[in-house]
Amino acid sequence: MPTHVHDTHYAFDNGAPEAVPQLRALESFLDPITARRIAPPVLTPGGACWEVGAGGGSVARSLARAVGPGGRVVATDLDTAHLTPGGNLDVRRHDVRTDPPPGDAFDLIHARLVLLHLPERRRVLASLAGALAPGGWLVVEEFDCTVPLRVLTAPSDDAAKLFAQVTDAMLDILQSHGADLAWAQDVHGELVAAGLVEVDTVTHAQSWPAGSLGASLYGTNSRQLEPELLDAGVSPGQLEAFRRLLRDPKFAVMSYQFVSTRGRRPATP
Ligand SMILES: C[S@@+](CC[C@H](N)C(=O)[O-])C[C@H]1O[C@@H](n2cnc3c(N)ncnc32)[C@H](O)[C@@H]1O
């Protein structure tokens, strides 16, 4: 449980220098999985798409390529610093908690690692489902942060314990900002409750060896959350040892479980 409650603003800062490697690492791990989930017939040339909380923008750019000049993509985020509009790709600053959807007839809406952070996630999900065209797809992808991060190899038991201590403290901080660590497992039921059909879920996890882009995510997250980690009692020496561990060839860990759920608005009411 969190030691103290912060505001419920998104915990990471897209404007921080660590945001670029953080978003790149996420994209390199997740984009191939997402690409399989939104491949045709989910994504079709000429379609209208909304990429929610687009972050570094890689998914929005590939959607724009896939729908072609006859289609359009709206990429929205609280912070659009890493998003560039052009051609059929529109970029808008947008708070998905409070702003109305940027359209009401999307053939595909994709939200990855966004709703998990938002206390209003259930209401937001219902509004995303309501912005689908008949037959349109909603794809929601999240980390299930309830699964313990299994350390596969470590130079010592103490190193493995340190990894668990720092990563648990980071999850506590995300929770104190309003994240629901178990939300990934609720999405399937929420899509069914929203009236979507053909709902399906797949889960992916893989090993992240030291030095991999995946393992680097733990390091960039720890830099982004450093002031709050120090507040929570993690010492500067422990943070340094944690980041060294992520580059130690004797260290490997399992990734978070990535849960991808999609469903479709019935083509006829
Ligand atoms: C962990 S990043 C994921 C980025 C991207 N979806 C991906 O998977 O590569 C979460 C993104 O959601 C955005 N975000 C957070 N709260 C938001 C809100 N209320 N409305 C819109 N975007 C939000 C953040 O700015 C950030 O870009």
mmCIF file of C-alpha atoms and ligand atoms in Angstrom:
data_model
loop_
_atom_site.group_PDB
_atom_site.id
_atom_site.type_symbol
_atom_site.label_atom_id
_atom_site.label_comp_id
_atom_site.label_asym_id
_atom_site.label_seq_id
_atom_site.Cartn_x
_atom_site.Cartn_y
_atom_site.Cartn_z
ATOM 1 C CA MET A 1 0.000 0.000 0.000
ATOM 2 C CA PRO A 2 1.221 3.545 -0.594
ATOM 3 C CA THR A 3 2.862 5.199 2.371
ATOM 4 C CA HIS A 4 1.235 8.521 1.563
ATOM 5 C CA VAL A 5 -1.283 9.762 -0.962
ATOM 6 C CA HIS A 6 -0.179 12.146 -3.725
ATOM 7 C CA ASP A 7 -2.397 13.945 -6.185
ATOM 8 C CA THR A 8 -3.816 11.777 -8.912
ATOM 9 C CA HIS A 9 -1.868 13.378 -11.740
ATOM 10 C CA TYR A 10 -0.115 11.079 -14.182
ATOM 11 C CA ALA A 11 3.063 10.034 -12.351
ATOM 12 C CA PHE A 12 5.537 10.430 -15.227
ATOM 13 C CA ASP A 13 6.533 13.639 -16.985
ATOM 14 C CA ASN A 14 6.715 13.476 -20.810
ATOM 15 C CA GLY A 15 8.804 16.664 -20.697
ATOM 16 C CA ALA A 16 11.558 15.111 -18.555
ATOM 17 C CA PRO A 17 14.798 14.100 -20.327
ATOM 18 C CA GLU A 18 14.231 10.456 -19.237
ATOM 19 C CA ALA A 19 10.857 10.404 -21.021
ATOM 20 C CA VAL A 20 12.481 9.909 -24.440
ATOM 21 C CA PRO A 21 14.354 6.687 -23.568
ATOM 22 C CA GLN A 22 11.349 5.553 -21.497
ATOM 23 C CA LEU A 23 8.892 5.937 -24.401
ATOM 24 C CA ARG A 24 11.403 4.406 -26.872
ATOM 25 C CA ALA A 25 11.914 1.349 -24.640
ATOM 26 C CA LEU A 26 8.147 0.879 -24.300
ATOM 27 C CA GLU A 27 7.692 1.151 -28.046
ATOM 28 C CA SER A 28 10.476 -1.275 -28.902
ATOM 29 C CA PHE A 29 9.040 -3.915 -26.553
ATOM 30 C CA LEU A 30 5.346 -3.370 -27.209
ATOM 31 C CA ASP A 31 4.925 -2.214 -30.816
ATOM 32 C CA PRO A 32 5.391 -5.686 -32.354
ATOM 33 C CA ILE A 33 2.720 -7.070 -29.990
ATOM 34 C CA THR A 34 0.353 -4.177 -30.676
ATOM 35 C CA ALA A 35 0.926 -4.543 -34.439
ATOM 36 C CA ARG A 36 -0.358 -8.126 -34.294
ATOM 37 C CA ARG A 37 -3.433 -7.058 -32.306
ATOM 38 C CA ILE A 38 -4.466 -4.292 -34.683
ATOM 39 C CA ALA A 39 -3.542 -6.061 -37.936
ATOM 40 C CA PRO A 40 -6.296 -6.399 -40.569
ATOM 41 C CA PRO A 41 -9.216 -7.000 -40.355
ATOM 42 C CA VAL A 42 -9.127 -4.806 -37.204
ATOM 43 C CA LEU A 43 -7.275 -2.056 -39.049
ATOM 44 C CA THR A 44 -8.403 -1.339 -42.599
ATOM 45 C CA PRO A 45 -7.212 1.090 -45.273
ATOM 46 C CA GLY A 46 -9.334 4.234 -45.307
ATOM 47 C CA GLY A 47 -10.305 3.828 -41.628
ATOM 48 C CA ALA A 48 -10.641 6.521 -38.966
ATOM 49 C CA CYS A 49 -8.462 5.891 -35.885
ATOM 50 C CA TRP A 50 -7.925 7.510 -32.493
ATOM 51 C CA GLU A 51 -4.663 6.835 -30.662
ATOM 52 C CA VAL A 52 -5.305 7.800 -27.020
ATOM 53 C CA GLY A 53 -2.345 8.912 -24.860
ATOM 54 C CA ALA A 54 -0.096 8.538 -27.888
ATOM 55 C CA GLY A 55 3.176 9.178 -25.988
ATOM 56 C CA GLY A 56 6.140 8.871 -28.386
ATOM 57 C CA GLY A 57 3.768 8.418 -31.336
ATOM 58 C CA SER A 58 5.080 5.224 -32.956
ATOM 59 C CA VAL A 59 1.669 3.527 -32.986
ATOM 60 C CA ALA A 60 -0.041 6.662 -34.327
ATOM 61 C CA ARG A 61 2.511 6.861 -37.153
ATOM 62 C CA SER A 62 2.047 3.232 -38.108
ATOM 63 C CA LEU A 63 -1.740 3.623 -38.008
ATOM 64 C CA ALA A 64 -1.429 6.610 -40.350
ATOM 65 C CA ARG A 65 0.663 4.554 -42.788
ATOM 66 C CA ALA A 66 -1.756 1.625 -42.609
ATOM 67 C CA VAL A 67 -4.966 3.602 -43.214
ATOM 68 C CA GLY A 68 -3.312 5.469 -46.094
ATOM 69 C CA PRO A 69 -4.297 8.804 -47.630
ATOM 70 C CA GLY A 70 -7.998 7.859 -47.627
ATOM 71 C CA GLY A 71 -7.978 7.376 -43.846
ATOM 72 C CA ARG A 72 -7.219 9.591 -40.865
ATOM 73 C CA VAL A 73 -5.634 9.256 -37.445
ATOM 74 C CA VAL A 74 -6.078 11.527 -34.453
ATOM 75 C CA ALA A 75 -3.290 11.179 -31.872
ATOM 76 C CA THR A 76 -4.128 12.764 -28.528
ATOM 77 C CA ASP A 77 -2.158 13.198 -25.323
ATOM 78 C CA LEU A 78 -2.006 15.433 -22.269
ATOM 79 C CA ASP A 79 1.482 16.313 -23.478
ATOM 80 C CA THR A 80 2.044 16.300 -27.245
ATOM 81 C CA ALA A 81 5.748 17.212 -27.099
ATOM 82 C CA HIS A 82 6.793 14.001 -28.867
ATOM 83 C CA LEU A 83 4.049 13.998 -31.510
ATOM 84 C CA THR A 84 4.340 15.553 -34.968
ATOM 85 C CA PRO A 85 1.257 16.074 -37.147
ATOM 86 C CA GLY A 86 1.416 15.633 -40.907
ATOM 87 C CA GLY A 87 -0.590 14.233 -43.828
ATOM 88 C CA ASN A 88 -3.443 12.146 -42.455
ATOM 89 C CA LEU A 89 -2.096 12.327 -38.868
ATOM 90 C CA ASP A 90 -3.684 14.973 -36.674
ATOM 91 C CA VAL A 91 -2.237 15.707 -33.202
ATOM 92 C CA ARG A 92 -4.266 17.263 -30.395
ATOM 93 C CA ARG A 93 -3.601 18.131 -26.796
ATOM 94 C CA HIS A 94 -6.428 16.362 -24.997
ATOM 95 C CA ASP A 95 -7.246 15.146 -21.509
ATOM 96 C CA VAL A 96 -9.144 11.904 -21.998
ATOM 97 C CA ARG A 97 -10.618 12.258 -18.479
ATOM 98 C CA THR A 98 -12.393 15.532 -19.179
ATOM 99 C CA ASP A 99 -12.372 16.443 -22.887
ATOM 100 C CA PRO A 100 -15.027 15.054 -25.237
ATOM 101 C CA PRO A 101 -13.789 12.443 -27.753
ATOM 102 C CA PRO A 102 -12.316 14.062 -30.899
ATOM 103 C CA GLY A 103 -14.973 12.377 -33.051
ATOM 104 C CA ASP A 104 -17.747 9.835 -32.705
ATOM 105 C CA ALA A 105 -17.317 7.277 -35.447
ATOM 106 C CA PHE A 106 -13.877 5.704 -35.127
ATOM 107 C CA ASP A 107 -13.134 2.382 -36.809
ATOM 108 C CA LEU A 108 -10.290 1.801 -34.342
ATOM 109 C CA ILE A 109 -9.490 3.324 -30.956
ATOM 110 C CA HIS A 110 -6.271 2.219 -29.284
ATOM 111 C CA ALA A 111 -5.150 3.095 -25.737
ATOM 112 C CA ARG A 112 -1.929 1.573 -24.367
ATOM 113 C CA LEU A 113 -0.734 2.047 -20.778
ATOM 114 C CA VAL A 114 -3.017 5.040 -20.254
ATOM 115 C CA LEU A 115 -6.231 3.991 -18.471
ATOM 116 C CA LEU A 116 -4.319 2.064 -15.822
ATOM 117 C CA HIS A 117 -3.032 5.416 -14.530
ATOM 118 C CA LEU A 118 -6.408 7.177 -14.431
ATOM 119 C CA PRO A 119 -8.801 6.911 -11.468
ATOM 120 C CA GLU A 120 -11.634 7.697 -13.922
ATOM 121 C CA ARG A 121 -10.679 4.652 -16.066
ATOM 122 C CA ARG A 122 -14.137 3.003 -16.089
ATOM 123 C CA ARG A 123 -15.930 6.144 -17.195
ATOM 124 C CA VAL A 124 -13.192 6.846 -19.771
ATOM 125 C CA LEU A 125 -13.452 3.331 -21.169
ATOM 126 C CA ALA A 126 -17.228 3.710 -21.587
ATOM 127 C CA SER A 127 -16.700 6.995 -23.429
ATOM 128 C CA LEU A 128 -14.118 5.378 -25.744
ATOM 129 C CA ALA A 129 -16.588 2.575 -26.515
ATOM 130 C CA GLY A 130 -19.222 5.247 -27.249
ATOM 131 C CA ALA A 131 -16.941 6.906 -29.809
ATOM 132 C CA LEU A 132 -16.747 3.793 -32.008
ATOM 133 C CA ALA A 133 -18.448 3.532 -35.371
ATOM 134 C CA PRO A 134 -20.728 0.497 -35.762
ATOM 135 C CA GLY A 135 -18.316 -2.432 -36.282
ATOM 136 C CA GLY A 136 -15.376 -0.381 -34.931
ATOM 137 C CA TRP A 137 -12.719 -1.872 -32.627
ATOM 138 C CA LEU A 138 -11.501 -0.746 -29.218
ATOM 139 C CA VAL A 139 -8.061 -2.095 -28.244
ATOM 140 C CA VAL A 140 -6.929 -1.491 -24.649
ATOM 141 C CA GLU A 141 -3.476 -2.687 -23.583
ATOM 142 C CA GLU A 142 -2.094 -2.541 -20.052
ATOM 143 C CA PHE A 143 0.557 -4.003 -17.776
ATOM 144 C CA ASP A 144 -0.788 -6.314 -15.079
ATOM 145 C CA CYS A 145 1.326 -5.023 -12.213
ATOM 146 C CA THR A 146 -0.020 -7.536 -9.686
ATOM 147 C CA VAL A 147 2.235 -10.283 -11.041
ATOM 148 C CA PRO A 148 5.487 -10.326 -9.015
ATOM 149 C CA LEU A 149 8.485 -9.419 -11.182
ATOM 150 C CA ARG A 150 10.367 -12.702 -11.182
ATOM 151 C CA VAL A 151 14.145 -12.265 -11.007
ATOM 152 C CA LEU A 152 15.589 -15.011 -13.237
ATOM 153 C CA THR A 153 19.274 -14.595 -12.400
ATOM 154 C CA ALA A 154 21.048 -12.201 -10.027
ATOM 155 C CA PRO A 155 24.616 -11.789 -8.785
ATOM 156 C CA SER A 156 23.379 -12.310 -5.185
ATOM 157 C CA ASP A 157 20.225 -12.766 -3.092
ATOM 158 C CA ASP A 158 20.678 -9.235 -1.774
ATOM 159 C CA ALA A 159 20.691 -7.870 -5.330
ATOM 160 C CA ALA A 160 17.432 -9.706 -6.078
ATOM 161 C CA LYS A 161 15.928 -8.273 -2.865
ATOM 162 C CA LEU A 162 17.045 -4.766 -3.778
ATOM 163 C CA PHE A 163 15.377 -5.143 -7.197
ATOM 164 C CA ALA A 164 12.105 -6.184 -5.523
ATOM 165 C CA GLN A 165 12.334 -3.359 -2.968
ATOM 166 C CA VAL A 166 12.839 -0.600 -5.561
ATOM 167 C CA THR A 167 10.290 -1.917 -8.054
ATOM 168 C CA ASP A 168 7.695 -2.377 -5.270
ATOM 169 C CA ALA A 169 8.342 1.215 -4.146
ATOM 170 C CA MET A 170 7.800 2.429 -7.733
ATOM 171 C CA LEU A 171 4.473 0.583 -7.943
ATOM 172 C CA ASP A 172 3.420 2.115 -4.604
ATOM 173 C CA ILE A 173 4.153 5.554 -6.050
ATOM 174 C CA LEU A 174 2.101 4.853 -9.193
ATOM 175 C CA GLN A 175 -0.746 3.657 -6.966
ATOM 176 C CA SER A 176 -0.530 6.802 -4.867
ATOM 177 C CA HIS A 177 -1.055 8.769 -8.122
ATOM 178 C CA GLY A 178 -4.274 6.834 -8.763
ATOM 179 C CA ALA A 179 -3.023 3.849 -10.786
ATOM 180 C CA ASP A 180 -4.891 0.545 -10.407
ATOM 181 C CA LEU A 181 -2.256 -2.185 -10.586
ATOM 182 C CA ALA A 182 -4.887 -4.899 -11.235
ATOM 183 C CA TRP A 183 -6.877 -3.006 -13.881
ATOM 184 C CA ALA A 184 -5.413 -5.008 -16.799
ATOM 185 C CA GLN A 185 -7.423 -8.032 -15.681
ATOM 186 C CA ASP A 186 -10.670 -6.039 -15.472
ATOM 187 C CA VAL A 187 -10.570 -4.700 -19.023
ATOM 188 C CA HIS A 188 -12.098 -7.792 -20.657
ATOM 189 C CA GLY A 189 -15.195 -7.630 -18.418
ATOM 190 C CA GLU A 190 -15.451 -3.867 -18.871
ATOM 191 C CA LEU A 191 -15.479 -4.215 -22.671
ATOM 192 C CA VAL A 192 -18.238 -6.822 -22.425
ATOM 193 C CA ALA A 193 -20.156 -4.556 -20.007
ATOM 194 C CA ALA A 194 -19.815 -1.712 -22.529
ATOM 195 C CA GLY A 195 -21.733 -3.827 -25.050
ATOM 196 C CA LEU A 196 -18.759 -4.791 -27.212
ATOM 197 C CA VAL A 197 -18.647 -8.202 -28.894
ATOM 198 C CA GLU A 198 -15.873 -10.578 -30.055
ATOM 199 C CA VAL A 199 -13.953 -9.518 -26.933
ATOM 200 C CA ASP A 200 -10.629 -11.329 -26.576
ATOM 201 C CA THR A 201 -7.524 -10.997 -24.428
ATOM 202 C CA VAL A 202 -3.932 -12.146 -24.883
ATOM 203 C CA THR A 203 -1.065 -11.812 -22.420
ATOM 204 C CA HIS A 204 2.637 -11.479 -23.190
ATOM 205 C CA ALA A 205 5.716 -11.552 -20.960
ATOM 206 C CA GLN A 206 9.352 -12.218 -21.754
ATOM 207 C CA SER A 207 12.755 -12.231 -20.129
ATOM 208 C CA TRP A 208 14.633 -8.946 -20.003
ATOM 209 C CA PRO A 209 18.382 -9.471 -19.643
ATOM 210 C CA ALA A 210 20.589 -6.776 -18.121
ATOM 211 C CA GLY A 211 21.422 -4.102 -20.669
ATOM 212 C CA SER A 212 18.291 -4.751 -22.771
ATOM 213 C CA LEU A 213 15.945 -1.911 -23.670
ATOM 214 C CA GLY A 214 13.304 -3.651 -21.578
ATOM 215 C CA ALA A 215 15.496 -3.732 -18.462
ATOM 216 C CA SER A 216 16.387 -0.091 -19.112
ATOM 217 C CA LEU A 217 12.712 0.769 -18.491
ATOM 218 C CA TYR A 218 13.145 0.032 -14.799
ATOM 219 C CA GLY A 219 16.092 2.438 -14.789
ATOM 220 C CA THR A 220 14.337 5.273 -16.636
ATOM 221 C CA ASN A 221 11.249 4.846 -14.446
ATOM 222 C CA SER A 222 13.463 5.046 -11.352
ATOM 223 C CA ARG A 223 14.971 8.308 -12.633
ATOM 224 C CA GLN A 224 11.557 9.801 -13.382
ATOM 225 C CA LEU A 225 10.273 8.829 -9.930
ATOM 226 C CA GLU A 226 13.533 9.551 -8.068
ATOM 227 C CA PRO A 227 12.282 12.354 -5.767
ATOM 228 C CA GLU A 228 9.344 10.230 -4.658
ATOM 229 C CA LEU A 229 11.524 7.133 -4.235
ATOM 230 C CA LEU A 230 13.853 9.120 -1.966
ATOM 231 C CA ASP A 231 10.792 10.384 -0.044
ATOM 232 C CA ALA A 232 9.660 6.789 0.356
ATOM 233 C CA GLY A 233 12.954 5.876 2.051
ATOM 234 C CA VAL A 234 14.972 4.392 -0.823
ATOM 235 C CA SER A 235 18.521 5.741 -0.360
ATOM 236 C CA PRO A 236 20.642 7.319 -3.136
ATOM 237 C CA GLY A 237 23.109 4.407 -2.697
ATOM 238 C CA GLN A 238 20.333 1.862 -3.212
ATOM 239 C CA LEU A 239 19.166 3.669 -6.347
ATOM 240 C CA GLU A 240 22.702 3.646 -7.719
ATOM 241 C CA ALA A 241 23.096 -0.082 -6.931
ATOM 242 C CA PHE A 242 19.682 -0.757 -8.552
ATOM 243 C CA ARG A 243 20.733 0.973 -11.773
ATOM 244 C CA ARG A 244 24.110 -0.846 -11.778
ATOM 245 C CA LEU A 245 22.251 -4.133 -11.378
ATOM 246 C CA LEU A 246 20.212 -3.426 -14.529
ATOM 247 C CA ARG A 247 23.513 -3.450 -16.478
ATOM 248 C CA ASP A 248 25.089 -6.422 -14.658
ATOM 249 C CA PRO A 249 25.467 -9.386 -17.067
ATOM 250 C CA LYS A 250 24.577 -11.721 -14.189
ATOM 251 C CA PHE A 251 21.104 -10.161 -13.915
ATOM 252 C CA ALA A 252 17.905 -11.033 -15.822
ATOM 253 C CA VAL A 253 14.274 -10.447 -14.922
ATOM 254 C CA MET A 254 10.848 -11.162 -16.387
ATOM 255 C CA SER A 255 9.012 -8.220 -17.918
ATOM 256 C CA TYR A 256 5.696 -6.994 -16.621
ATOM 257 C CA GLN A 257 2.791 -9.019 -18.007
ATOM 258 C CA PHE A 258 1.357 -7.114 -20.928
ATOM 259 C CA VAL A 259 -2.372 -7.723 -21.354
ATOM 260 C CA SER A 260 -3.988 -6.793 -24.669
ATOM 261 C CA THR A 261 -7.790 -6.782 -24.865
ATOM 262 C CA ARG A 262 -9.946 -5.854 -27.818
ATOM 263 C CA GLY A 263 -13.621 -5.807 -28.635
ATOM 264 C CA ARG A 264 -15.894 -4.534 -31.336
ATOM 265 C CA ARG A 265 -19.067 -2.484 -31.409
ATOM 266 C CA PRO A 266 -21.823 -4.552 -33.017
ATOM 267 C CA ALA A 267 -22.205 -3.628 -36.681
ATOM 268 C CA THR A 268 -25.983 -3.360 -36.255
ATOM 269 C CA PRO A 269 -27.656 -2.258 -33.003
HETATM 270 C C1 LIG B 1 3.096 5.162 -20.238
HETATM 271 S S1 LIG B 1 2.809 6.371 -21.459
HETATM 272 C C2 LIG B 1 2.335 5.330 -22.825
HETATM 273 C C3 LIG B 1 2.505 6.023 -24.151
HETATM 274 C C4 LIG B 1 2.008 5.232 -25.373
HETATM 275 N N1 LIG B 1 0.580 4.974 -25.284
HETATM 276 C C5 LIG B 1 2.751 3.931 -25.497
HETATM 277 O O1 LIG B 1 2.243 2.888 -25.068
HETATM 278 O O2 LIG B 1 3.876 3.940 -26.046
HETATM 279 C C6 LIG B 1 1.235 7.064 -20.996
HETATM 280 C C7 LIG B 1 0.814 8.250 -21.870
HETATM 281 O O3 LIG B 1 -0.502 8.641 -21.477
HETATM 282 C C8 LIG B 1 -0.554 10.053 -21.430
HETATM 283 N N2 LIG B 1 -1.613 10.446 -20.500
HETATM 284 C C9 LIG B 1 -1.616 10.362 -19.155
HETATM 285 N N3 LIG B 1 -2.761 10.848 -18.642
HETATM 286 C C10 LIG B 1 -3.505 11.267 -19.709
HETATM 287 C C11 LIG B 1 -4.785 11.898 -19.825
HETATM 288 N N4 LIG B 1 -5.518 12.175 -18.751
HETATM 289 N N5 LIG B 1 -5.231 12.197 -21.075
HETATM 290 C C12 LIG B 1 -4.479 11.922 -22.165
HETATM 291 N N6 LIG B 1 -3.258 11.334 -22.105
HETATM 292 C C13 LIG B 1 -2.770 11.015 -20.890
HETATM 293 C C14 LIG B 1 0.831 10.453 -20.957
HETATM 294 O O4 LIG B 1 1.116 11.815 -21.248
HETATM 295 C C15 LIG B 1 1.705 9.463 -21.716
HETATM 296 O O5 LIG B 1 2.082 9.954 -22.971
#
